[in-house]
């Protein structure tokens, strides 16, 4: 019985050390960097309600789960500046790991369905991809 306790006494610190090493390894292993950022700017037609705009934001945000290469997503309302008229009301930012991921997103069936369902509320749309320079 005594040797079992002694063995267990050695295994617990070794196990804790292994877990600690795995955590450190995961924190310092370089991950594949993101390559492409897509910006989607949308101007809504006059008369579009705030509820429709908020629904648009929620529905667009839910599409990020449809493509595996989306690293990050954020969106927001364009800030109004004094003395100038904004060309767009909402901006969406999507970051992809690869060019193929961005292409997959552009061809995604959920995205196409979203565009068909919402384009009647849009006055102007601008979509651009850009390289992420490090």
PDB file of N, CA and C in Angstrom, residues 35-88:
ATOM      1  N   UNK A  35      -5.053  36.448 -44.068  1.00  0.00           N
ATOM      2  CA  UNK A  35      -4.511  37.027 -45.299  1.00  0.00           C
ATOM      3  C   UNK A  35      -5.415  38.085 -45.930  1.00  0.00           C
ATOM      4  N   UNK A  36      -6.721  37.939 -45.793  1.00  0.00           N
ATOM      5  CA  UNK A  36      -7.666  38.761 -46.549  1.00  0.00           C
ATOM      6  C   UNK A  36      -8.675  39.416 -45.609  1.00  0.00           C
ATOM      7  N   UNK A  37      -8.958  40.692 -45.879  1.00  0.00           N
ATOM      8  CA  UNK A  37     -10.041  41.369 -45.175  1.00  0.00           C
ATOM      9  C   UNK A  37     -11.056  41.823 -46.210  1.00  0.00           C
ATOM     10  N   UNK A  38     -12.325  41.599 -45.909  1.00  0.00           N
ATOM     11  CA  UNK A  38     -13.412  42.010 -46.805  1.00  0.00           C
ATOM     12  C   UNK A  38     -14.204  43.096 -46.087  1.00  0.00           C
ATOM     13  N   UNK A  39     -14.446  44.187 -46.796  1.00  0.00           N
ATOM     14  CA  UNK A  39     -15.224  45.294 -46.271  1.00  0.00           C
ATOM     15  C   UNK A  39     -16.497  45.385 -47.090  1.00  0.00           C
ATOM     16  N   UNK A  40     -17.630  45.415 -46.402  1.00  0.00           N
ATOM     17  CA  UNK A  40     -18.926  45.524 -47.066  1.00  0.00           C
ATOM     18  C   UNK A  40     -19.610  46.770 -46.516  1.00  0.00           C
ATOM     19  N   UNK A  41     -19.819  47.756 -47.374  1.00  0.00           N
ATOM     20  CA  UNK A  41     -20.473  49.010 -46.992  1.00  0.00           C
ATOM     21  C   UNK A  41     -21.859  49.034 -47.620  1.00  0.00           C
ATOM     22  N   UNK A  42     -22.865  49.434 -46.837  1.00  0.00           N
ATOM     23  CA  UNK A  42     -24.235  49.420 -47.331  1.00  0.00           C
ATOM     24  C   UNK A  42     -24.917  50.737 -46.995  1.00  0.00           C
ATOM     25  N   UNK A  43     -25.577  51.305 -47.996  1.00  0.00           N
ATOM     26  CA  UNK A  43     -26.416  52.486 -47.828  1.00  0.00           C
ATOM     27  C   UNK A  43     -27.852  52.023 -47.980  1.00  0.00           C
ATOM     28  N   UNK A  44     -28.675  52.310 -46.988  1.00  0.00           N
ATOM     29  CA  UNK A  44     -30.076  51.909 -47.029  1.00  0.00           C
ATOM     30  C   UNK A  44     -30.905  52.975 -47.730  1.00  0.00           C
ATOM     31  N   UNK A  45     -31.975  52.531 -48.358  1.00  0.00           N
ATOM     32  CA  UNK A  45     -32.904  53.465 -48.991  1.00  0.00           C
ATOM     33  C   UNK A  45     -33.581  54.290 -47.913  1.00  0.00           C
ATOM     34  N   UNK A  46     -33.950  55.511 -48.275  1.00  0.00           N
ATOM     35  CA  UNK A  46     -34.682  56.335 -47.307  1.00  0.00           C
ATOM     36  C   UNK A  46     -36.017  55.658 -47.014  1.00  0.00           C
ATOM     37  N   UNK A  47     -36.421  55.731 -45.785  1.00  0.00           N
ATOM     38  CA  UNK A  47     -37.657  55.072 -45.368  1.00  0.00           C
ATOM     39  C   UNK A  47     -37.431  53.703 -44.740  1.00  0.00           C
ATOM     40  N   UNK A  48     -36.204  53.211 -44.767  1.00  0.00           N
ATOM     41  CA  UNK A  48     -35.895  51.935 -44.113  1.00  0.00           C
ATOM     42  C   UNK A  48     -35.907  52.162 -42.604  1.00  0.00           C
ATOM     43  N   UNK A  49     -36.647  51.340 -41.889  1.00  0.00           N
ATOM     44  CA  UNK A  49     -36.799  51.536 -40.443  1.00  0.00           C
ATOM     45  C   UNK A  49     -35.567  51.064 -39.679  1.00  0.00           C
ATOM     46  N   UNK A  50     -35.416  51.554 -38.458  1.00  0.00           N
ATOM     47  CA  UNK A  50     -34.307  51.125 -37.597  1.00  0.00           C
ATOM     48  C   UNK A  50     -34.389  49.636 -37.299  1.00  0.00           C
ATOM     49  N   UNK A  51     -35.596  49.100 -37.200  1.00  0.00           N
ATOM     50  CA  UNK A  51     -35.772  47.671 -36.952  1.00  0.00           C
ATOM     51  C   UNK A  51     -35.230  46.848 -38.118  1.00  0.00           C
ATOM     52  N   UNK A  52     -35.472  47.332 -39.346  1.00  0.00           N
ATOM     53  CA  UNK A  52     -34.948  46.637 -40.527  1.00  0.00           C
ATOM     54  C   UNK A  52     -33.420  46.678 -40.556  1.00  0.00           C
ATOM     55  N   UNK A  53     -32.841  47.811 -40.161  1.00  0.00           N
ATOM     56  CA  UNK A  53     -31.384  47.937 -40.135  1.00  0.00           C
ATOM     57  C   UNK A  53     -30.797  47.003 -39.079  1.00  0.00           C
ATOM     58  N   UNK A  54     -31.401  46.956 -37.895  1.00  0.00           N
ATOM     59  CA  UNK A  54     -30.909  46.073 -36.826  1.00  0.00           C
ATOM     60  C   UNK A  54     -31.063  44.609 -37.206  1.00  0.00           C
ATOM     61  N   UNK A  55     -32.169  44.266 -37.883  1.00  0.00           N
ATOM     62  CA  UNK A  55     -32.355  42.891 -38.360  1.00  0.00           C
ATOM     63  C   UNK A  55     -31.275  42.552 -39.386  1.00  0.00           C
ATOM     64  N   UNK A  56     -30.981  43.513 -40.259  1.00  0.00           N
ATOM     65  CA  UNK A  56     -29.916  43.332 -41.241  1.00  0.00           C
ATOM     66  C   UNK A  56     -28.592  43.022 -40.548  1.00  0.00           C
ATOM     67  N   UNK A  57     -28.242  43.778 -39.513  1.00  0.00           N
ATOM     68  CA  UNK A  57     -26.991  43.563 -38.782  1.00  0.00           C
ATOM     69  C   UNK A  57     -26.948  42.180 -38.133  1.00  0.00           C
ATOM     70  N   UNK A  58     -28.064  41.780 -37.517  1.00  0.00           N
ATOM     71  CA  UNK A  58     -28.118  40.456 -36.872  1.00  0.00           C
ATOM     72  C   UNK A  58     -27.989  39.334 -37.900  1.00  0.00           C
ATOM     73  N   UNK A  59     -28.709  39.458 -39.006  1.00  0.00           N
ATOM     74  CA  UNK A  59     -28.680  38.413 -40.033  1.00  0.00           C
ATOM     75  C   UNK A  59     -27.308  38.314 -40.695  1.00  0.00           C
ATOM     76  N   UNK A  60     -26.675  39.463 -40.947  1.00  0.00           N
ATOM     77  CA  UNK A  60     -25.345  39.447 -41.548  1.00  0.00           C
ATOM     78  C   UNK A  60     -24.350  38.799 -40.597  1.00  0.00           C
ATOM     79  N   UNK A  61     -24.442  39.130 -39.322  1.00  0.00           N
ATOM     80  CA  UNK A  61     -23.522  38.560 -38.332  1.00  0.00           C
ATOM     81  C   UNK A  61     -23.684  37.050 -38.224  1.00  0.00           C
ATOM     82  N   UNK A  62     -24.884  36.545 -38.403  1.00  0.00           N
ATOM     83  CA  UNK A  62     -25.096  35.094 -38.307  1.00  0.00           C
ATOM     84  C   UNK A  62     -24.475  34.348 -39.485  1.00  0.00           C
ATOM     85  N   UNK A  63     -24.229  35.020 -40.595  1.00  0.00           N
ATOM     86  CA  UNK A  63     -23.621  34.359 -41.750  1.00  0.00           C
ATOM     87  C   UNK A  63     -22.161  33.992 -41.525  1.00  0.00           C
ATOM     88  N   UNK A  64     -21.494  34.645 -40.585  1.00  0.00           N
ATOM     89  CA  UNK A  64     -20.069  34.354 -40.363  1.00  0.00           C
ATOM     90  C   UNK A  64     -19.845  32.908 -39.944  1.00  0.00           C
ATOM     91  N   UNK A  65     -20.860  32.276 -39.382  1.00  0.00           N
ATOM     92  CA  UNK A  65     -20.741  30.887 -38.958  1.00  0.00           C
ATOM     93  C   UNK A  65     -20.863  29.910 -40.121  1.00  0.00           C
ATOM     94  N   UNK A  66     -21.284  30.399 -41.273  1.00  0.00           N
ATOM     95  CA  UNK A  66     -21.484  29.522 -42.423  1.00  0.00           C
ATOM     96  C   UNK A  66     -20.180  29.210 -43.159  1.00  0.00           C
ATOM     97  N   UNK A  67     -19.129  30.000 -42.909  1.00  0.00           N
ATOM     98  CA  UNK A  67     -17.848  29.801 -43.589  1.00  0.00           C
ATOM     99  C   UNK A  67     -16.780  29.548 -42.540  1.00  0.00           C
ATOM    100  N   UNK A  68     -16.020  28.477 -42.715  1.00  0.00           N
ATOM    101  CA  UNK A  68     -15.064  28.063 -41.694  1.00  0.00           C
ATOM    102  C   UNK A  68     -13.844  28.969 -41.600  1.00  0.00           C
ATOM    103  N   UNK A  69     -13.484  29.664 -42.659  1.00  0.00           N
ATOM    104  CA  UNK A  69     -12.268  30.472 -42.661  1.00  0.00           C
ATOM    105  C   UNK A  69     -12.454  31.897 -42.145  1.00  0.00           C
ATOM    106  N   UNK A  70     -13.630  32.250 -41.651  1.00  0.00           N
ATOM    107  CA  UNK A  70     -13.822  33.577 -41.075  1.00  0.00           C
ATOM    108  C   UNK A  70     -13.117  33.611 -39.725  1.00  0.00           C
ATOM    109  N   UNK A  71     -12.090  34.446 -39.637  1.00  0.00           N
ATOM    110  CA  UNK A  71     -11.311  34.558 -38.409  1.00  0.00           C
ATOM    111  C   UNK A  71     -11.967  35.559 -37.463  1.00  0.00           C
ATOM    112  N   UNK A  72     -12.442  36.673 -38.029  1.00  0.00           N
ATOM    113  CA  UNK A  72     -13.032  37.729 -37.209  1.00  0.00           C
ATOM    114  C   UNK A  72     -14.128  38.428 -37.998  1.00  0.00           C
ATOM    115  N   UNK A  73     -15.088  38.954 -37.256  1.00  0.00           N
ATOM    116  CA  UNK A  73     -16.176  39.720 -37.859  1.00  0.00           C
ATOM    117  C   UNK A  73     -16.522  40.862 -36.922  1.00  0.00           C
ATOM    118  N   UNK A  74     -16.753  42.037 -37.483  1.00  0.00           N
ATOM    119  CA  UNK A  74     -17.285  43.157 -36.716  1.00  0.00           C
ATOM    120  C   UNK A  74     -18.081  44.028 -37.672  1.00  0.00           C
ATOM    121  N   UNK A  75     -18.952  44.842 -37.108  1.00  0.00           N
ATOM    122  CA  UNK A  75     -19.790  45.725 -37.913  1.00  0.00           C
ATOM    123  C   UNK A  75     -20.201  46.914 -37.068  1.00  0.00           C
ATOM    124  N   UNK A  76     -20.673  47.928 -37.742  1.00  0.00           N
ATOM    125  CA  UNK A  76     -21.157  49.090 -37.017  1.00  0.00           C
ATOM    126  C   UNK A  76     -21.782  50.101 -37.956  1.00  0.00           C
ATOM    127  N   UNK A  77     -22.408  51.097 -37.333  1.00  0.00           N
ATOM    128  CA  UNK A  77     -23.016  52.192 -38.079  1.00  0.00           C
ATOM    129  C   UNK A  77     -21.934  53.220 -38.407  1.00  0.00           C
ATOM    130  N   UNK A  78     -22.041  53.823 -39.584  1.00  0.00           N
ATOM    131  CA  UNK A  78     -21.108  54.866 -39.985  1.00  0.00           C
ATOM    132  C   UNK A  78     -21.408  56.106 -39.146  1.00  0.00           C
ATOM    133  N   UNK A  79     -20.375  56.715 -38.619  1.00  0.00           N
ATOM    134  CA  UNK A  79     -20.548  57.919 -37.815  1.00  0.00           C
ATOM    135  C   UNK A  79     -20.789  59.109 -38.723  1.00  0.00           C
ATOM    136  N   UNK A  80     -21.781  59.892 -38.369  1.00  0.00           N
ATOM    137  CA  UNK A  80     -22.134  61.075 -39.161  1.00  0.00           C
ATOM    138  C   UNK A  80     -21.166  62.208 -38.837  1.00  0.00           C
ATOM    139  N   UNK A  81     -20.617  62.822 -39.871  1.00  0.00           N
ATOM    140  CA  UNK A  81     -19.721  63.962 -39.708  1.00  0.00           C
ATOM    141  C   UNK A  81     -20.457  65.239 -40.095  1.00  0.00           C
ATOM    142  N   UNK A  82     -20.192  66.307 -39.363  1.00  0.00           N
ATOM    143  CA  UNK A  82     -20.829  67.585 -39.674  1.00  0.00           C
ATOM    144  C   UNK A  82     -20.366  68.100 -41.026  1.00  0.00           C
ATOM    145  N   UNK A  83     -21.303  68.626 -41.787  1.00  0.00           N
ATOM    146  CA  UNK A  83     -20.971  69.243 -43.058  1.00  0.00           C
ATOM    147  C   UNK A  83     -20.741  68.275 -44.198  1.00  0.00           C
ATOM    148  N   UNK A  84     -20.927  66.992 -43.977  1.00  0.00           N
ATOM    149  CA  UNK A  84     -20.755  66.037 -45.068  1.00  0.00           C
ATOM    150  C   UNK A  84     -21.881  65.016 -45.035  1.00  0.00           C
ATOM    151  N   UNK A  85     -22.166  64.509 -46.200  1.00  0.00           N
ATOM    152  CA  UNK A  85     -23.207  63.489 -46.308  1.00  0.00           C
ATOM    153  C   UNK A  85     -22.535  62.133 -46.466  1.00  0.00           C
ATOM    154  N   UNK A  86     -22.906  61.182 -45.634  1.00  0.00           N
ATOM    155  CA  UNK A  86     -22.298  59.853 -45.700  1.00  0.00           C
ATOM    156  C   UNK A  86     -22.823  59.081 -46.897  1.00  0.00           C
ATOM    157  N   UNK A  87     -21.906  58.370 -47.537  1.00  0.00           N
ATOM    158  CA  UNK A  87     -22.301  57.543 -48.665  1.00  0.00           C
ATOM    159  C   UNK A  87     -22.896  56.220 -48.205  1.00  0.00           C
ATOM    160  N   UNK A  88     -22.568  55.791 -46.968  1.00  0.00           N
ATOM    161  CA  UNK A  88     -23.019  54.496 -46.471  1.00  0.00           C
ATOM    162  C   UNK A  88     -23.525  54.624 -45.037  1.00  0.00           C
TER     163      UNK A  88
END
